[in-house]
Short mmCIF file of N, CA and C in Angstrom, two decimals:
data_model
loop_
_atom_site.label_atom_id
_atom_site.label_comp_id
_atom_site.label_asym_id
_atom_site.label_seq_id
_atom_site.Cartn_x
_atom_site.Cartn_y
_atom_site.Cartn_z
N UNK A 1 131.46 145.60 97.24
CA UNK A 1 131.98 144.29 96.91
C UNK A 1 130.83 143.28 96.90
N UNK A 2 130.78 142.47 95.87
CA UNK A 2 129.75 141.44 95.75
C UNK A 2 130.36 140.11 96.16
N UNK A 3 129.67 139.42 97.04
CA UNK A 3 130.11 138.10 97.49
C UNK A 3 129.19 137.06 96.88
N UNK A 4 129.77 136.06 96.25
CA UNK A 4 128.98 134.99 95.64
C UNK A 4 129.18 133.73 96.46
N UNK A 5 128.06 133.18 96.91
CA UNK A 5 128.12 131.94 97.68
C UNK A 5 127.86 130.78 96.74
N UNK A 6 128.75 129.84 96.75
CA UNK A 6 128.60 128.65 95.92
C UNK A 6 128.48 127.44 96.84
N UNK A 7 127.50 126.63 96.56
CA UNK A 7 127.30 125.41 97.35
C UNK A 7 128.25 124.34 96.82
N UNK A 8 129.44 124.32 97.34
CA UNK A 8 130.46 123.39 96.86
C UNK A 8 130.03 121.93 97.00
N UNK A 9 129.52 121.52 98.15
CA UNK A 9 129.15 120.11 98.26
C UNK A 9 128.16 119.67 97.16
N UNK A 10 127.18 120.48 96.84
CA UNK A 10 126.22 120.11 95.80
C UNK A 10 126.91 120.03 94.44
N UNK A 11 127.81 120.99 94.16
CA UNK A 11 128.55 120.95 92.89
C UNK A 11 129.38 119.66 92.79
N UNK A 12 130.03 119.33 93.86
CA UNK A 12 130.85 118.11 93.87
C UNK A 12 129.96 116.87 93.75
N UNK A 13 128.85 116.87 94.47
CA UNK A 13 127.93 115.74 94.38
C UNK A 13 127.44 115.54 92.94
N UNK A 14 127.17 116.61 92.24
CA UNK A 14 126.69 116.48 90.86
C UNK A 14 127.75 115.93 89.93
N UNK A 15 129.01 116.10 90.30
CA UNK A 15 130.09 115.51 89.51
C UNK A 15 130.21 114.02 89.85
N UNK A 16 130.19 113.72 91.13
CA UNK A 16 130.33 112.32 91.58
C UNK A 16 129.08 111.52 91.22
N UNK A 17 127.92 112.13 91.41
CA UNK A 17 126.65 111.46 91.14
C UNK A 17 126.09 111.96 89.81
N UNK A 18 126.80 111.56 88.76
CA UNK A 18 126.41 112.01 87.42
C UNK A 18 125.16 111.30 86.94
N UNK A 19 124.57 111.89 85.94
CA UNK A 19 123.36 111.33 85.35
C UNK A 19 123.56 111.16 83.85
N UNK A 20 124.49 110.29 83.51
CA UNK A 20 124.74 109.98 82.11
C UNK A 20 123.60 109.13 81.55
N UNK A 21 123.48 109.16 80.24
CA UNK A 21 122.50 108.34 79.52
C UNK A 21 121.07 108.68 79.91
N UNK A 22 120.85 109.94 80.25
CA UNK A 22 119.54 110.37 80.75
C UNK A 22 118.41 110.12 79.76
N UNK A 23 118.69 110.19 78.46
CA UNK A 23 117.62 109.95 77.49
C UNK A 23 117.05 108.54 77.61
N UNK A 24 117.92 107.57 77.88
CA UNK A 24 117.46 106.18 78.02
C UNK A 24 116.90 105.91 79.42
N UNK A 25 117.55 106.47 80.42
CA UNK A 25 117.07 106.28 81.80
C UNK A 25 115.66 106.85 81.92
N UNK A 26 115.46 108.06 81.44
CA UNK A 26 114.13 108.68 81.51
C UNK A 26 113.10 107.90 80.70
N UNK A 27 113.48 107.50 79.51
CA UNK A 27 112.57 106.75 78.63
C UNK A 27 112.08 105.47 79.31
N UNK A 28 112.99 104.67 79.83
CA UNK A 28 112.60 103.38 80.40
C UNK A 28 112.06 103.51 81.82
N UNK A 29 112.46 104.53 82.54
CA UNK A 29 111.86 104.80 83.85
C UNK A 29 110.37 105.08 83.67
N UNK A 30 110.05 105.88 82.67
CA UNK A 30 108.65 106.18 82.39
C UNK A 30 107.89 104.96 81.88
N UNK A 31 108.53 104.21 81.00
CA UNK A 31 107.88 103.02 80.42
C UNK A 31 107.56 101.97 81.47
N UNK A 32 108.47 101.78 82.42
CA UNK A 32 108.29 100.72 83.42
C UNK A 32 107.88 101.26 84.79
N UNK A 33 107.54 102.55 84.84
CA UNK A 33 107.00 103.18 86.05
C UNK A 33 107.92 103.00 87.26
N UNK A 34 109.14 103.47 87.11
CA UNK A 34 110.14 103.35 88.18
C UNK A 34 110.87 104.69 88.28
N UNK A 35 111.26 105.06 89.47
CA UNK A 35 111.96 106.33 89.69
C UNK A 35 113.34 106.28 89.03
N UNK A 36 113.59 107.25 88.16
CA UNK A 36 114.87 107.24 87.45
C UNK A 36 116.06 107.40 88.40
N UNK A 37 115.87 108.03 89.55
CA UNK A 37 116.96 108.17 90.51
C UNK A 37 117.41 106.81 91.05
N UNK A 38 116.50 105.86 91.14
CA UNK A 38 116.86 104.51 91.55
C UNK A 38 117.70 103.84 90.45
N UNK A 39 117.34 104.07 89.22
CA UNK A 39 118.11 103.51 88.10
C UNK A 39 119.53 104.07 88.11
N UNK A 40 119.64 105.39 88.30
CA UNK A 40 120.98 105.98 88.38
C UNK A 40 121.78 105.38 89.53
N UNK A 41 121.15 105.16 90.67
CA UNK A 41 121.85 104.58 91.83
C UNK A 41 122.35 103.17 91.51
N UNK A 42 121.53 102.39 90.80
CA UNK A 42 121.93 101.03 90.43
C UNK A 42 123.08 101.08 89.42
N UNK A 43 122.98 101.93 88.42
CA UNK A 43 124.05 102.04 87.43
C UNK A 43 125.35 102.47 88.11
N UNK A 44 125.27 103.44 89.00
CA UNK A 44 126.47 103.91 89.70
C UNK A 44 127.11 102.77 90.48
N UNK A 45 126.31 102.01 91.21
CA UNK A 45 126.84 100.91 92.01
C UNK A 45 127.36 99.77 91.15
N UNK A 46 126.66 99.46 90.09
CA UNK A 46 127.00 98.30 89.27
C UNK A 46 128.22 98.53 88.36
N UNK A 47 128.29 99.70 87.73
CA UNK A 47 129.34 99.91 86.73
C UNK A 47 130.00 101.28 86.79
N UNK A 48 129.50 102.14 87.66
CA UNK A 48 129.94 103.54 87.71
C UNK A 48 129.91 104.18 86.32
N UNK A 49 128.86 103.84 85.57
CA UNK A 49 128.59 104.41 84.25
C UNK A 49 129.58 103.97 83.18
N UNK A 50 130.28 102.88 83.41
CA UNK A 50 131.19 102.32 82.41
C UNK A 50 130.39 101.32 81.58
N UNK A 51 130.07 101.71 80.36
CA UNK A 51 129.13 100.92 79.56
C UNK A 51 129.67 99.56 79.13
N UNK A 52 130.97 99.36 79.15
CA UNK A 52 131.52 98.07 78.74
C UNK A 52 132.00 97.25 79.94
N UNK A 53 131.46 97.54 81.11
CA UNK A 53 131.86 96.83 82.32
C UNK A 53 131.49 95.35 82.24
N UNK A 54 132.41 94.52 82.72
CA UNK A 54 132.18 93.07 82.80
C UNK A 54 132.68 92.61 84.16
N UNK A 55 131.85 91.85 84.84
CA UNK A 55 132.25 91.37 86.17
C UNK A 55 132.93 90.01 86.06
N UNK A 56 133.54 89.60 87.15
CA UNK A 56 134.17 88.27 87.20
C UNK A 56 133.13 87.16 87.13
N UNK A 57 131.86 87.51 87.43
CA UNK A 57 130.77 86.51 87.36
C UNK A 57 130.04 86.59 86.03
N UNK A 58 130.61 87.34 85.07
CA UNK A 58 130.08 87.45 83.71
C UNK A 58 128.84 88.33 83.58
N UNK A 59 128.61 89.21 84.55
CA UNK A 59 127.55 90.22 84.41
C UNK A 59 128.11 91.31 83.51
N UNK A 60 127.23 91.93 82.72
CA UNK A 60 127.73 92.83 81.70
C UNK A 60 126.96 94.14 81.60
N UNK A 61 127.70 95.16 81.18
CA UNK A 61 127.10 96.45 80.84
C UNK A 61 126.85 97.34 82.04
N UNK A 62 126.18 98.45 81.76
CA UNK A 62 125.92 99.47 82.78
C UNK A 62 125.22 98.92 84.01
N UNK A 63 124.21 98.08 83.79
CA UNK A 63 123.41 97.57 84.91
C UNK A 63 123.81 96.15 85.30
N UNK A 64 124.95 95.69 84.75
CA UNK A 64 125.55 94.41 85.11
C UNK A 64 124.55 93.25 85.10
N UNK A 65 124.05 92.96 83.92
CA UNK A 65 123.07 91.89 83.77
C UNK A 65 123.76 90.59 83.41
N UNK A 66 123.26 89.52 84.00
CA UNK A 66 123.71 88.18 83.63
C UNK A 66 123.00 87.80 82.33
N UNK A 67 123.63 86.98 81.53
CA UNK A 67 123.06 86.61 80.23
C UNK A 67 121.69 85.95 80.37
N UNK A 68 121.55 85.03 81.31
CA UNK A 68 120.26 84.33 81.49
C UNK A 68 119.16 85.31 81.90
N UNK A 69 119.48 86.23 82.78
CA UNK A 69 118.50 87.23 83.20
C UNK A 69 118.11 88.09 82.02
N UNK A 70 119.09 88.52 81.25
CA UNK A 70 118.81 89.36 80.08
C UNK A 70 117.92 88.63 79.07
N UNK A 71 118.19 87.36 78.84
CA UNK A 71 117.36 86.59 77.90
C UNK A 71 115.92 86.50 78.40
N UNK A 72 115.77 86.21 79.67
CA UNK A 72 114.44 86.08 80.27
C UNK A 72 113.67 87.39 80.17
N UNK A 73 114.31 88.49 80.51
CA UNK A 73 113.65 89.79 80.47
C UNK A 73 113.36 90.20 79.02
N UNK A 74 114.27 89.91 78.12
CA UNK A 74 114.06 90.29 76.72
C UNK A 74 112.84 89.59 76.12
N UNK A 75 112.57 88.37 76.55
CA UNK A 75 111.38 87.66 76.08
C UNK A 75 110.11 88.33 76.57
N UNK A 76 110.12 88.86 77.78
CA UNK A 76 108.95 89.54 78.33
C UNK A 76 108.58 90.80 77.56
N UNK A 77 109.59 91.45 76.99
CA UNK A 77 109.33 92.70 76.27
C UNK A 77 109.44 92.51 74.76
N UNK A 78 109.46 91.25 74.33
CA UNK A 78 109.53 90.92 72.90
C UNK A 78 110.72 91.55 72.19
N UNK A 79 111.86 91.51 72.85
CA UNK A 79 113.11 91.98 72.26
C UNK A 79 113.92 90.76 71.88
N UNK A 80 114.10 90.55 70.60
CA UNK A 80 114.81 89.37 70.11
C UNK A 80 116.31 89.56 70.27
N UNK A 81 116.93 88.67 71.04
CA UNK A 81 118.38 88.69 71.20
C UNK A 81 118.89 87.28 70.92
N UNK A 82 119.66 87.15 69.85
CA UNK A 82 120.24 85.85 69.49
C UNK A 82 121.37 85.51 70.46
N UNK A 83 121.49 84.22 70.77
CA UNK A 83 122.51 83.77 71.71
C UNK A 83 123.91 84.21 71.31
N UNK A 84 124.20 84.20 70.02
CA UNK A 84 125.54 84.55 69.57
C UNK A 84 125.82 86.05 69.61
N UNK A 85 124.79 86.85 69.88
CA UNK A 85 124.97 88.31 69.95
C UNK A 85 124.64 88.89 71.33
N UNK A 86 124.45 88.02 72.32
CA UNK A 86 124.02 88.48 73.63
C UNK A 86 125.03 89.42 74.27
N UNK A 87 126.32 89.11 74.17
CA UNK A 87 127.33 89.98 74.78
C UNK A 87 127.33 91.35 74.13
N UNK A 88 127.28 91.38 72.82
CA UNK A 88 127.24 92.64 72.08
C UNK A 88 126.01 93.46 72.48
N UNK A 89 124.87 92.80 72.60
CA UNK A 89 123.63 93.50 72.96
C UNK A 89 123.68 94.03 74.39
N UNK A 90 124.26 93.26 75.31
CA UNK A 90 124.33 93.70 76.70
C UNK A 90 125.27 94.89 76.90
N UNK A 91 126.19 95.08 75.97
CA UNK A 91 127.08 96.23 76.05
C UNK A 91 126.50 97.45 75.32
N UNK A 92 125.37 97.27 74.66
CA UNK A 92 124.66 98.39 74.05
C UNK A 92 123.95 99.15 75.16
N UNK A 93 124.23 100.43 75.29
CA UNK A 93 123.73 101.25 76.40
C UNK A 93 122.21 101.20 76.48
N UNK A 94 121.53 101.44 75.38
CA UNK A 94 120.07 101.49 75.44
C UNK A 94 119.46 100.14 75.79
N UNK A 95 119.96 99.08 75.19
CA UNK A 95 119.43 97.75 75.47
C UNK A 95 119.68 97.37 76.93
N UNK A 96 120.87 97.67 77.44
CA UNK A 96 121.19 97.33 78.82
C UNK A 96 120.30 98.09 79.79
N UNK A 97 120.09 99.36 79.56
CA UNK A 97 119.22 100.16 80.45
C UNK A 97 117.78 99.68 80.33
N UNK A 98 117.34 99.36 79.14
CA UNK A 98 115.98 98.84 78.93
C UNK A 98 115.78 97.56 79.74
N UNK A 99 116.66 96.59 79.55
CA UNK A 99 116.52 95.31 80.23
C UNK A 99 116.71 95.43 81.74
N UNK A 100 117.71 96.18 82.16
CA UNK A 100 117.97 96.34 83.59
C UNK A 100 116.83 97.05 84.32
N UNK A 101 116.26 98.05 83.66
CA UNK A 101 115.14 98.79 84.27
C UNK A 101 113.90 97.92 84.33
N UNK A 102 113.64 97.16 83.28
CA UNK A 102 112.50 96.25 83.28
C UNK A 102 112.66 95.21 84.39
N UNK A 103 113.85 94.66 84.52
CA UNK A 103 114.11 93.66 85.55
C UNK A 103 113.90 94.26 86.94
N UNK A 104 114.44 95.44 87.18
CA UNK A 104 114.28 96.10 88.47
C UNK A 104 112.80 96.39 88.75
N UNK A 105 112.08 96.82 87.74
CA UNK A 105 110.64 97.08 87.87
C UNK A 105 109.90 95.80 88.24
N UNK A 106 110.25 94.70 87.58
CA UNK A 106 109.62 93.40 87.90
C UNK A 106 109.89 93.00 89.35
N UNK A 107 111.12 93.26 89.82
CA UNK A 107 111.47 92.92 91.20
C UNK A 107 110.69 93.78 92.19
N UNK A 108 110.50 95.04 91.87
CA UNK A 108 109.70 95.92 92.74
C UNK A 108 108.25 95.43 92.76
N UNK A 109 107.72 95.03 91.62
CA UNK A 109 106.36 94.49 91.57
C UNK A 109 106.26 93.21 92.40
N UNK A 110 107.27 92.38 92.33
CA UNK A 110 107.27 91.10 93.05
C UNK A 110 107.29 91.30 94.56
N UNK A 111 108.17 92.15 95.02
CA UNK A 111 108.39 92.31 96.47
C UNK A 111 107.63 93.48 97.08
N UNK A 112 107.13 94.35 96.26
CA UNK A 112 106.35 95.51 96.72
C UNK A 112 107.16 96.48 97.58
N UNK A 113 108.48 96.43 97.47
CA UNK A 113 109.32 97.43 98.12
C UNK A 113 110.69 97.46 97.46
N UNK A 114 111.30 98.61 97.55
CA UNK A 114 112.59 98.83 96.89
C UNK A 114 113.70 98.05 97.58
N UNK A 115 113.66 97.97 98.88
CA UNK A 115 114.74 97.32 99.63
C UNK A 115 114.93 95.86 99.18
N UNK A 116 113.85 95.10 99.14
CA UNK A 116 113.98 93.70 98.73
C UNK A 116 114.24 93.56 97.24
N UNK A 117 113.69 94.48 96.45
CA UNK A 117 113.95 94.45 95.00
C UNK A 117 115.45 94.62 94.74
N UNK A 118 116.06 95.56 95.40
CA UNK A 118 117.49 95.80 95.23
C UNK A 118 118.30 94.62 95.77
N UNK A 119 117.84 94.04 96.86
CA UNK A 119 118.51 92.86 97.41
C UNK A 119 118.48 91.72 96.40
N UNK A 120 117.32 91.49 95.79
CA UNK A 120 117.19 90.42 94.79
C UNK A 120 117.98 90.74 93.53
N UNK A 121 118.08 92.00 93.17
CA UNK A 121 118.87 92.39 92.00
C UNK A 121 120.31 91.93 92.18
N UNK A 122 120.80 91.98 93.41
CA UNK A 122 122.18 91.59 93.68
C UNK A 122 122.33 90.11 94.01
N UNK A 123 121.49 89.59 94.89
CA UNK A 123 121.67 88.23 95.41
C UNK A 123 120.85 87.18 94.66
N UNK A 124 119.83 87.62 93.94
CA UNK A 124 118.96 86.69 93.22
C UNK A 124 117.63 86.47 93.93
N UNK A 125 116.62 86.20 93.15
CA UNK A 125 115.27 86.00 93.67
C UNK A 125 115.21 84.80 94.61
N UNK A 126 115.80 83.69 94.19
CA UNK A 126 115.77 82.48 95.01
C UNK A 126 116.40 82.69 96.37
N UNK A 127 117.50 83.39 96.40
CA UNK A 127 118.20 83.67 97.67
C UNK A 127 117.32 84.52 98.58
N UNK A 128 116.74 85.58 98.03
CA UNK A 128 115.90 86.47 98.83
C UNK A 128 114.67 85.71 99.35
N UNK A 129 114.03 84.93 98.48
CA UNK A 129 112.87 84.15 98.92
C UNK A 129 113.25 83.18 100.04
N UNK A 130 114.42 82.58 99.94
CA UNK A 130 114.90 81.67 100.98
C UNK A 130 115.10 82.41 102.29
N UNK A 131 115.70 83.58 102.25
CA UNK A 131 115.91 84.36 103.47
C UNK A 131 114.58 84.75 104.12
N UNK A 132 113.62 85.09 103.30
CA UNK A 132 112.29 85.45 103.83
C UNK A 132 111.63 84.23 104.47
N UNK A 133 111.66 83.09 103.76
CA UNK A 133 111.06 81.85 104.28
C UNK A 133 111.67 81.43 105.61
N UNK A 134 112.98 81.62 105.75
CA UNK A 134 113.69 81.23 106.97
C UNK A 134 113.60 82.29 108.07
N UNK A 135 112.98 83.43 107.76
CA UNK A 135 112.84 84.48 108.75
C UNK A 135 114.10 85.30 108.98
N UNK A 136 115.05 85.19 108.07
CA UNK A 136 116.30 85.94 108.19
C UNK A 136 116.04 87.42 107.92
N UNK A 137 115.20 87.68 106.91
CA UNK A 137 114.75 89.05 106.62
C UNK A 137 113.23 89.03 106.49
N UNK A 138 112.62 90.17 106.71
CA UNK A 138 111.16 90.28 106.65
C UNK A 138 110.71 90.58 105.23
N UNK A 139 109.51 90.15 104.91
CA UNK A 139 108.97 90.35 103.56
C UNK A 139 108.63 91.80 103.25
N UNK A 140 108.65 92.66 104.28
CA UNK A 140 108.38 94.08 104.03
C UNK A 140 109.67 94.88 103.85
N UNK A 141 110.81 94.22 103.92
CA UNK A 141 112.09 94.88 103.70
C UNK A 141 112.53 95.79 104.83
N UNK A 142 111.88 95.70 105.97
CA UNK A 142 112.15 96.63 107.07
C UNK A 142 113.42 96.29 107.86
N UNK A 143 114.00 95.14 107.60
CA UNK A 143 115.18 94.75 108.39
C UNK A 143 116.34 94.31 107.48
N UNK A 144 116.61 95.12 106.49
CA UNK A 144 117.67 94.77 105.55
C UNK A 144 119.04 94.67 106.20
N UNK A 145 119.17 95.24 107.39
CA UNK A 145 120.46 95.12 108.09
C UNK A 145 120.77 93.67 108.43
N UNK A 146 119.77 92.78 108.34
CA UNK A 146 119.97 91.36 108.63
C UNK A 146 120.40 90.54 107.41
N UNK A 147 120.57 91.17 106.28
CA UNK A 147 121.01 90.44 105.08
C UNK A 147 122.32 89.74 105.41
N UNK A 148 122.37 88.42 105.28
CA UNK A 148 123.55 87.68 105.74
C UNK A 148 124.78 87.79 104.84
N UNK A 149 124.62 88.05 103.56
CA UNK A 149 125.79 88.18 102.69
C UNK A 149 126.35 89.59 102.86
N UNK A 150 127.58 89.68 103.29
CA UNK A 150 128.20 90.99 103.52
C UNK A 150 128.18 91.84 102.25
N UNK A 151 128.52 91.24 101.11
CA UNK A 151 128.55 91.98 99.85
C UNK A 151 127.17 92.55 99.52
N UNK A 152 126.14 91.72 99.66
CA UNK A 152 124.78 92.17 99.36
C UNK A 152 124.32 93.21 100.38
N UNK A 153 124.64 92.99 101.63
CA UNK A 153 124.28 93.95 102.68
C UNK A 153 124.85 95.33 102.36
N UNK A 154 126.14 95.36 102.02
CA UNK A 154 126.79 96.63 101.67
C UNK A 154 126.21 97.22 100.39
N UNK A 155 125.93 96.35 99.43
CA UNK A 155 125.37 96.79 98.15
C UNK A 155 124.03 97.49 98.36
N UNK A 156 123.15 96.88 99.13
CA UNK A 156 121.82 97.45 99.36
C UNK A 156 121.94 98.79 100.08
N UNK A 157 122.79 98.85 101.07
CA UNK A 157 123.00 100.12 101.78
C UNK A 157 123.51 101.21 100.84
N UNK A 158 124.44 100.83 99.98
CA UNK A 158 125.00 101.80 99.02
C UNK A 158 123.93 102.29 98.05
N UNK A 159 123.14 101.37 97.51
CA UNK A 159 122.08 101.75 96.58
C UNK A 159 121.09 102.70 97.26
N UNK A 160 120.66 102.36 98.46
CA UNK A 160 119.69 103.20 99.16
C UNK A 160 120.26 104.57 99.49
N UNK A 161 121.53 104.61 99.86
CA UNK A 161 122.19 105.90 100.12
C UNK A 161 122.27 106.73 98.84
N UNK A 162 122.74 106.10 97.77
CA UNK A 162 122.88 106.82 96.50
C UNK A 162 121.53 107.23 95.93
N UNK A 163 120.53 106.41 96.10
CA UNK A 163 119.19 106.73 95.67
C UNK A 163 118.71 108.01 96.35
N UNK A 164 118.97 108.09 97.65
CA UNK A 164 118.57 109.28 98.41
C UNK A 164 119.34 110.50 97.91
N UNK A 165 120.64 110.35 97.67
CA UNK A 165 121.44 111.46 97.18
C UNK A 165 120.94 111.92 95.81
N UNK A 166 120.74 110.96 94.89
CA UNK A 166 120.22 111.32 93.56
C UNK A 166 118.87 112.03 93.68
N UNK A 167 118.03 111.56 94.56
CA UNK A 167 116.71 112.18 94.73
C UNK A 167 116.80 113.60 95.25
N UNK A 168 117.82 113.87 96.06
CA UNK A 168 117.99 115.21 96.65
C UNK A 168 118.71 116.19 95.73
N UNK A 169 119.38 115.69 94.70
CA UNK A 169 120.13 116.59 93.81
C UNK A 169 119.21 117.35 92.87
#
């Protein structure tokens, strides 16, 4: 009798932690020098891979970008987006992953660590800078448990957990 051992938890994890849109994630991860597993973790947290996701705060697409952020990032990469087509463009999978990955890469460059970059992705650069200036969180990201916004605190923990899971799969 032959016994086959199947690692059920890993099989289930690969279903729950899917890697959709890999052609775009890999392309822009390489272009902006960022780990694609982090991009997958952000997409999972932001939209759970629902490309037409829209938040109550008007963030849009897979990586839940705000229109102003998308416009700012698109100018940096010379991607022309007309104001009257911004919503349509943000729901385009490739454009959303391109802009979201570039923005995340810029945040990592700014803060020099993933923890604060992910915090700023959720709470905003101004908010994170304010917390650092007031000593609420450290500039090295070593005390993210002190993030005062419950939503952001949970968000950062979720991203870091999912990032680790994606990296281990």
